[in-house]
Short mmCIF file of C-alpha atoms in Angstrom, two decimals:
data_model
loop_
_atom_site.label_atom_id
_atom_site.label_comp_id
_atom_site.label_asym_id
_atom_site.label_seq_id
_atom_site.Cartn_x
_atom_site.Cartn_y
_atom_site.Cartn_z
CA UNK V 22 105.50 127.91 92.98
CA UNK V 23 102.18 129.56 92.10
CA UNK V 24 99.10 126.76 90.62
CA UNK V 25 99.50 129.79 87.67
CA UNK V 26 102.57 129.37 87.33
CA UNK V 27 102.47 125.55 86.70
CA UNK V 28 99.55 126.07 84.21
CA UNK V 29 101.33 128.64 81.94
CA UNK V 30 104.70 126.57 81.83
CA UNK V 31 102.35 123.19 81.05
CA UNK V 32 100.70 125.49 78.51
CA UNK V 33 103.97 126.86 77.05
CA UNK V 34 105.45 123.29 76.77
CA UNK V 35 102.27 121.91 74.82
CA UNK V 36 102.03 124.70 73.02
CA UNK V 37 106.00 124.13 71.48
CA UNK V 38 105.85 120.21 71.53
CA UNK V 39 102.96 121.43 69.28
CA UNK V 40 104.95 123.40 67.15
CA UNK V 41 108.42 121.49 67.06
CA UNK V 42 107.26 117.63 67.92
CA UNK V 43 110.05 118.03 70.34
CA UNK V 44 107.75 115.91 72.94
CA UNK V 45 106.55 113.66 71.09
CA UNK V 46 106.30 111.14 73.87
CA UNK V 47 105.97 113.39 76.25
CA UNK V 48 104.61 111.74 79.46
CA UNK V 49 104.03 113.45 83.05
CA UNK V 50 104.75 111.54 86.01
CA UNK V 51 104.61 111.92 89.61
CA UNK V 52 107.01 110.69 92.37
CA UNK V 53 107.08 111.24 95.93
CA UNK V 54 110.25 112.16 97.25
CA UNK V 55 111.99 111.95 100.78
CA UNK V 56 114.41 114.33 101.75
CA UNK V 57 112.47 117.50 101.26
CA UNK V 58 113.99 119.34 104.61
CA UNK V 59 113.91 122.91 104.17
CA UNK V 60 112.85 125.77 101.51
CA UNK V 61 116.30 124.65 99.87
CA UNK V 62 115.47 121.08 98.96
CA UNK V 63 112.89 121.67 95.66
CA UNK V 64 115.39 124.16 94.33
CA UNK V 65 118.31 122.29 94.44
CA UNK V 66 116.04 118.77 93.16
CA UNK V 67 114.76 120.53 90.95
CA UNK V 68 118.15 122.42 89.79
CA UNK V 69 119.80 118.71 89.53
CA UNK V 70 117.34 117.08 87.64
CA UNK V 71 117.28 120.04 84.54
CA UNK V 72 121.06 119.83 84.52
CA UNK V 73 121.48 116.09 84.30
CA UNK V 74 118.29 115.00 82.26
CA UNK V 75 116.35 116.70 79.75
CA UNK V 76 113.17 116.89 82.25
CA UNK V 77 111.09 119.65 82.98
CA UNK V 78 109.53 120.21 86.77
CA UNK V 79 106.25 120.96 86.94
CA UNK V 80 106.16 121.37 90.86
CA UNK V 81 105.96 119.51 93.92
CA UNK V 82 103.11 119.05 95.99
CA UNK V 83 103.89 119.05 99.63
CA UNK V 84 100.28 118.84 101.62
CA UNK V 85 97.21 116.55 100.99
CA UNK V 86 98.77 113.87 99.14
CA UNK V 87 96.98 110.82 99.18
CA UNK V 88 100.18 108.79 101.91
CA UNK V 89 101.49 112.45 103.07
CA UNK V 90 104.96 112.27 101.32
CA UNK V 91 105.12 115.18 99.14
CA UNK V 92 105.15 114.65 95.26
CA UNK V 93 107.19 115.94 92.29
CA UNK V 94 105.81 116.04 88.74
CA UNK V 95 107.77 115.79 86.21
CA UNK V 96 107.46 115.84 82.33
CA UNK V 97 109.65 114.25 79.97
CA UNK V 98 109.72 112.30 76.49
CA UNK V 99 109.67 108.81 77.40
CA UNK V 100 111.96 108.57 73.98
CA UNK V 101 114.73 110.59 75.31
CA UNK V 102 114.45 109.89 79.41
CA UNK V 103 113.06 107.03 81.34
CA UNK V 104 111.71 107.28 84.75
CA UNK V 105 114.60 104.78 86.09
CA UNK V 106 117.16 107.02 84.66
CA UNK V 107 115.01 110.22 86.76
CA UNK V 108 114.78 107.99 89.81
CA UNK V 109 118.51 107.67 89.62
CA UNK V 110 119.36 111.21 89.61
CA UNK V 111 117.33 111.81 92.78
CA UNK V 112 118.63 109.17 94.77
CA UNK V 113 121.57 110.49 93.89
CA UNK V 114 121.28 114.11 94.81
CA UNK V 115 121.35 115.57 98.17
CA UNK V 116 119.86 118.72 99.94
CA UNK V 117 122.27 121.87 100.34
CA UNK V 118 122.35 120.37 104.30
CA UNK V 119 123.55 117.26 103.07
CA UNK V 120 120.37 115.00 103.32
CA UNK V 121 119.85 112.25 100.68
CA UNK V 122 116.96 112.89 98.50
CA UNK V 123 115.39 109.04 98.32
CA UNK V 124 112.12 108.05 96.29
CA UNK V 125 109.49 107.29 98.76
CA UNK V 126 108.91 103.60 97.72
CA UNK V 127 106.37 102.31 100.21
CA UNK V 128 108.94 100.62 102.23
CA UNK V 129 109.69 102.99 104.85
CA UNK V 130 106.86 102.42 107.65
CA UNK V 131 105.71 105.28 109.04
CA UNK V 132 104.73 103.22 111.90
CA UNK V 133 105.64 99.66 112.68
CA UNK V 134 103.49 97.22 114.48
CA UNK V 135 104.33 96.99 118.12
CA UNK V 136 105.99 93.92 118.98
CA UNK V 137 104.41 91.29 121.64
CA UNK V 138 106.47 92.55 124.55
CA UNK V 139 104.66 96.16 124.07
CA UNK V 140 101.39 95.03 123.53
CA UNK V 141 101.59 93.15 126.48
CA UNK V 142 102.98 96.00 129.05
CA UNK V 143 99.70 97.79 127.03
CA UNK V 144 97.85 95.40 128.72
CA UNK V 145 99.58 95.47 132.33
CA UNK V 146 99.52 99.30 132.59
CA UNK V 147 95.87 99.83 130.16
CA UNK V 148 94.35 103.48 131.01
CA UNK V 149 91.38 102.09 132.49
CA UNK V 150 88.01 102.64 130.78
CA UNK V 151 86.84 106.18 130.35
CA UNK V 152 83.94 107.44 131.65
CA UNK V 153 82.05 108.98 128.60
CA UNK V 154 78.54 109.76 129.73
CA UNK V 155 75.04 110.21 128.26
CA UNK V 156 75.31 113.00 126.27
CA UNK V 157 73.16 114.00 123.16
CA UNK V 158 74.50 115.72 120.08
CA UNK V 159 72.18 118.87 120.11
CA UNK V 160 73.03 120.04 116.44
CA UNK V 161 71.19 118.54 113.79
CA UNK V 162 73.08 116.89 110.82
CA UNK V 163 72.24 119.85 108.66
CA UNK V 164 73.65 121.39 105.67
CA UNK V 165 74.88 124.24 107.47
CA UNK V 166 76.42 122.05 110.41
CA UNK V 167 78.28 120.31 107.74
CA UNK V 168 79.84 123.75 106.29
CA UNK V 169 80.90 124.43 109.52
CA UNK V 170 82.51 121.25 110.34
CA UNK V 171 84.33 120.94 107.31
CA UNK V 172 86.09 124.48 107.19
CA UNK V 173 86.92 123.50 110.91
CA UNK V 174 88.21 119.94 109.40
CA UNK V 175 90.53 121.43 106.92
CA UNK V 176 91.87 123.68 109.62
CA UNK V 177 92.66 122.30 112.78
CA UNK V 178 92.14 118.05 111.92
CA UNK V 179 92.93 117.12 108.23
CA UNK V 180 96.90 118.33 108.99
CA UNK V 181 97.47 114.67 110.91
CA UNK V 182 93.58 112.80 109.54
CA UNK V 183 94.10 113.83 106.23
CA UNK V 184 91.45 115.80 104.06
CA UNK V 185 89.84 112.63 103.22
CA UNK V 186 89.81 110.98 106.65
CA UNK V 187 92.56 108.33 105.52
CA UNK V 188 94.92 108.99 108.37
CA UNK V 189 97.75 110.49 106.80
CA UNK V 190 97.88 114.05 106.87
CA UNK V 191 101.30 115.85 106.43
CA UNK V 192 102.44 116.06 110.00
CA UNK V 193 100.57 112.39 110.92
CA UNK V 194 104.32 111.34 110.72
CA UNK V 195 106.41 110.94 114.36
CA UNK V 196 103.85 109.98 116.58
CA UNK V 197 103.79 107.22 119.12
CA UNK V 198 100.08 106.40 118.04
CA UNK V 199 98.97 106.81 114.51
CA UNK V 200 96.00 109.40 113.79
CA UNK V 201 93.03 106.90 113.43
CA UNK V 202 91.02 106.57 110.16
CA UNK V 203 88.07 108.89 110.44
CA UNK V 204 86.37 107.52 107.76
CA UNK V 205 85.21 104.24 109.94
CA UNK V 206 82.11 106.79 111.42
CA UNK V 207 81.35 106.70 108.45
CA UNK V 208 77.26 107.84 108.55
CA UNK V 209 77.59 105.76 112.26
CA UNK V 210 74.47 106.68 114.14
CA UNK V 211 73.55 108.78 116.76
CA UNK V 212 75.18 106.37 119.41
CA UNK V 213 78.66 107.02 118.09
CA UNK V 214 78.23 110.98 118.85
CA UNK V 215 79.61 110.78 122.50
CA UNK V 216 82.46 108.63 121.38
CA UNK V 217 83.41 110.93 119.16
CA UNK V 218 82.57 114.50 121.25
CA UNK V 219 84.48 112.84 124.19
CA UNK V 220 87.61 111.47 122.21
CA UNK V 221 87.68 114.98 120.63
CA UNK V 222 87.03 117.36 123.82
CA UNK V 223 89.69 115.30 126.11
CA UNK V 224 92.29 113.70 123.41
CA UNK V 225 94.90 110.78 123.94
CA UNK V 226 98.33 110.43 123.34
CA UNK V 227 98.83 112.62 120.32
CA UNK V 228 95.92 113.55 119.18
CA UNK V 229 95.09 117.24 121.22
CA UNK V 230 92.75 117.62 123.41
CA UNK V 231 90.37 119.94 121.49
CA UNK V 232 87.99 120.48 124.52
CA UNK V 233 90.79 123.76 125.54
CA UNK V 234 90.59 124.72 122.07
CA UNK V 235 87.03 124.78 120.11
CA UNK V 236 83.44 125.71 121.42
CA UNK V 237 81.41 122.69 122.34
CA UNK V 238 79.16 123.24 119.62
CA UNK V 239 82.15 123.43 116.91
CA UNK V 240 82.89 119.70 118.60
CA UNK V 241 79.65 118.88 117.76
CA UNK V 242 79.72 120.50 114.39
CA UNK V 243 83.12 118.07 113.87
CA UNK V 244 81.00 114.95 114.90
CA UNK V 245 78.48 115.76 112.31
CA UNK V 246 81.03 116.25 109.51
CA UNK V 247 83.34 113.28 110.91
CA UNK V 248 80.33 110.99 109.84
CA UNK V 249 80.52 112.39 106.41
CA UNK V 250 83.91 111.50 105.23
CA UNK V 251 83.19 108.60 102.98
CA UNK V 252 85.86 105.61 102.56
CA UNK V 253 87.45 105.42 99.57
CA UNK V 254 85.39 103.22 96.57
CA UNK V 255 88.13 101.12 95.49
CA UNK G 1 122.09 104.30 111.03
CA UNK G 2 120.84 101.35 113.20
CA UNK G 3 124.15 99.43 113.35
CA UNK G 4 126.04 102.84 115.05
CA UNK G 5 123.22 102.88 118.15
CA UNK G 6 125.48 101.15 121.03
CA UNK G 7 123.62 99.97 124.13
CA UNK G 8 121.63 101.41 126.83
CA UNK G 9 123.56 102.07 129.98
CA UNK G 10 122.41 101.26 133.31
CA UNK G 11 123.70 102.20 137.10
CA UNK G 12 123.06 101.50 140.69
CA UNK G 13 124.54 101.00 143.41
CA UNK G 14 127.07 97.65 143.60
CA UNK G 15 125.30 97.06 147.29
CA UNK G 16 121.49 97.67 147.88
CA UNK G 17 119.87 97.26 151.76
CA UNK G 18 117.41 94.53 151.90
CA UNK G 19 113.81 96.84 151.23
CA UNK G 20 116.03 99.95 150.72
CA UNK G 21 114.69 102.13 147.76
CA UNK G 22 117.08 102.32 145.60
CA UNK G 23 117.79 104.51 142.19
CA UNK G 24 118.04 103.63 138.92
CA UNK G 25 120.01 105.52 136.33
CA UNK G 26 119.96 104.79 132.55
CA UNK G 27 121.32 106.54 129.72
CA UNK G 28 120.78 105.82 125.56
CA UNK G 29 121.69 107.48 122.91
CA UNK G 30 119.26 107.12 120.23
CA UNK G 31 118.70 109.41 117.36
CA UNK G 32 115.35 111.64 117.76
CA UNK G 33 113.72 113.32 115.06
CA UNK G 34 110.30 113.57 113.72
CA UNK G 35 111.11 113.71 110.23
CA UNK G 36 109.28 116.71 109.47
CA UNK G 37 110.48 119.58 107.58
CA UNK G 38 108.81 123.07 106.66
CA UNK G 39 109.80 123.79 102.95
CA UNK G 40 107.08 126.60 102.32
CA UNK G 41 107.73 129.14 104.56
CA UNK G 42 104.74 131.19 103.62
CA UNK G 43 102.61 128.19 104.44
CA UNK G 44 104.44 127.28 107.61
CA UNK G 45 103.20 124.20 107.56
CA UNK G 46 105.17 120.97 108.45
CA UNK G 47 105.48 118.46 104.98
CA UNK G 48 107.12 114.47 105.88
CA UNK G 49 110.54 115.13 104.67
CA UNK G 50 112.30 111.81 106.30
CA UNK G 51 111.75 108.80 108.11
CA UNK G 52 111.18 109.17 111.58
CA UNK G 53 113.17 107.55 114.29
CA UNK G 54 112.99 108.10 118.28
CA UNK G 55 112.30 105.51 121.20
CA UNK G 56 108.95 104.82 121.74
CA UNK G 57 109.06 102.69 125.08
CA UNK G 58 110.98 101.76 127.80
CA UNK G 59 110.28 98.45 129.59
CA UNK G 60 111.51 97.75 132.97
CA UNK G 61 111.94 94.12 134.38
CA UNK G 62 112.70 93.35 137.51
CA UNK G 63 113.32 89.50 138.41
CA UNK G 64 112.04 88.99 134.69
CA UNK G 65 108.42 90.82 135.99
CA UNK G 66 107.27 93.93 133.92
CA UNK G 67 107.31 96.88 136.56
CA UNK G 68 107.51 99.70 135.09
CA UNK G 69 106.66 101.26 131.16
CA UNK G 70 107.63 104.86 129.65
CA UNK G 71 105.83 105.92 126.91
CA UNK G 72 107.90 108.11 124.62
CA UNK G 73 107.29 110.17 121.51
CA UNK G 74 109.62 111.96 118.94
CA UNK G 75 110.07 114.69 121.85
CA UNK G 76 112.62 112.69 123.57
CA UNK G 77 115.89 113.85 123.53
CA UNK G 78 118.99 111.86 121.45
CA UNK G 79 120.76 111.34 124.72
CA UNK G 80 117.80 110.91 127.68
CA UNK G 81 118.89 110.37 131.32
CA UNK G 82 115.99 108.14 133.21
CA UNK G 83 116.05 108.01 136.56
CA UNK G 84 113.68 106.36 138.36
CA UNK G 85 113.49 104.40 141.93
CA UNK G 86 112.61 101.01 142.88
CA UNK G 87 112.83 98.96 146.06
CA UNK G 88 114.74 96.46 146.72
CA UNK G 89 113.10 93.40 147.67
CA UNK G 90 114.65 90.60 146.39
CA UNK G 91 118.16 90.12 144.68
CA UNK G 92 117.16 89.68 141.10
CA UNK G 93 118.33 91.50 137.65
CA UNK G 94 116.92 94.66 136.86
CA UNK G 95 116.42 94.75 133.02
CA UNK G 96 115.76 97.65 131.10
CA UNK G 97 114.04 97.48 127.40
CA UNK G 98 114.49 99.77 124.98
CA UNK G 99 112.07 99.91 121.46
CA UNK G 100 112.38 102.54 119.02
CA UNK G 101 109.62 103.49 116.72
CA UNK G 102 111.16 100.73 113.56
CA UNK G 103 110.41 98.08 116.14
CA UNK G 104 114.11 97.80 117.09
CA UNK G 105 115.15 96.31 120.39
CA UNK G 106 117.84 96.96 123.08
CA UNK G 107 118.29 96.05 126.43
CA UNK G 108 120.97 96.15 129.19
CA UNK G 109 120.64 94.56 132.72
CA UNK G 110 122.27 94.22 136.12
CA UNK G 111 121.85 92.77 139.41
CA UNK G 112 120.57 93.51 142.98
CA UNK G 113 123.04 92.66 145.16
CA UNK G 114 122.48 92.82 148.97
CA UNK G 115 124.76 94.34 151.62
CA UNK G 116 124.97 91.69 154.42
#
């Protein structure tokens, strides 16, 4: 569904809670949702939830949310519905290829720590140390740099690092090794840069090796803009 | 899901030669799948859809001594077929490890038996 779409229908609804007091109460709230397989799932989610409860979806966002689990929004009045009541109906539902639509409570690890008896054969059979070398980042930290790194960001790294660097990008999901947290460059000086331009160019485990891929100044460009992705405040 | 997984399954041969290399054969059947799914088609881009699950490592032991690791991802197959050799130099257990990627264990063993 079209961002216009979602607008004119949010319009449309204000406008005739407006008119009728029909929403009174009317709240909008936003729950990520496991089980969204194929083209078919929001449909038929979004088809059980108007039948059974007098909700209205909004839409779903499926990429750049803030843990990667795509997110429904939903509007309601909190008079008539209650969010246990909506939270019901989807663990109750199930795609057209018969897999359980489940709210996404936090419990599901993507990733579980490794237990002792992995860390340890990590330590018997360790890659031994790479061999980085003395190289110097030869594009300055300039505006245009940044512009560069960033459109290359959004396209090629934020899918598994996430648009803000937190690790969790859409497809970071399945992997042996979680993508890392970009954000701890954050503004790191120049002696992070061959770190960075190595770990990028060669890759490890999941993470591709971008050196077959992008120029060697577009590495460096990513460098530059990796050091700009602030941590999050809070 | 868990509770249906049944153990690995191991073979080799009931007699080994002293210093013979030997094979090892183990099978498991262990769900595989990323979890992804691609609900915009026009985006094709891949959204979480479920919880992952695959095997993520298999240890091997022999006479209780790590000798051996495979590092898996969700690319495995549900059913993988590991072959692998080792040599046979002292009549010990061979031990195989399996970990999937919830931090759940299996394992399955058998001895090295010489032929005298």
């Amino acid at each position: 569904m079209s961002k216009n779409r979602i607008t004119i229908v949010a319009v449309l609804v204000a406008s005739l809670a407006a008119a009728t007091g029909a929403y009174a109460a009317k709240v909008v709230e936003e729950i990520q949702i496991e089980g969204m397989v194929s083209p078919a799932s929001p449909k038929a989610l979004t088809a059980a939830l108007e039948e059974k409860l007098a909700v209205k979806v909004l839409g779903y966002e499926f990429y750049g949310t803030e843990n990667g689990w795509p997110i429904l929004k939903v509007e309601f009045d909190s008079g008539a519905v209650s969010k246990d009541q909506i939270e019901k109906v989807i663990d109750s539902t199930k795609d057209p290829s018969g897999t359980s639509f489940r709210v996404h409570r936090g419990q599901v690890k993507i990733h579980l720590p490794l237990l002792e008896e992995e860390t340890k054969a990590d330590g018997v059979f360790a890659a031994e140390s790479p061999d980085i070398g003395q190289l110097t980042n030869p594009i300055p930290a300039s505006a245009d740099s940044h512009t560069r790194g960033q459109e290359l960001y959004v396209k090629f790294c934020s899918k598994c690092h996430g648009m803000n660097g937190n690790g969790a990008g859409p497809s970071a999901h399945g992997f042996s090794t979680d993508p890392r947290q970009l954000w701890s460059w954050y503004q790191a000086d120049k002696s992070a840069d061959p770190y960075l331009f190595w770990f990028i160019t060669n890759g490890r485990s999941d993470m591709p090796p971008w050196g077959v891929i992008l120029s060697e100044n577009q590495r460096w460009d990513l460098v530059n803009y990796i050091k700009t992705l602030a941590p999050p405040t809070n | 899901m868990a509770e249906k997984i049944k153990p690995p399954r191991m073979k080799l041969k009931r007699r080994i030669k002293q210093n013979e290399i030997f094979k090892v054969k183990v099978r498991f059947d262990h769900p595989s799948f990323t979890g992804l799914g691609m609900v915009d088609e026009n985006e094709e881009l891949f959204n979480r859809a479920i919880p992952s699950t695959f095997i993520r490592n298999m240890l091997v032991y022999y006479d209780d001594e790590l000798v051996s690791r495979f590092r898996t991802s969700s690319a495995i197959a549900d059913n993988p077929l590991f072959t692998f050799k080792l040599k046979a130099v002292k009549e010990a257990p061979v031990k195989i490890v399996f970990i999937d990627d919830q931090g759940e264990r299996w394992e399955t063993s058998k001895d090295v038996k010489f032929r005298t």
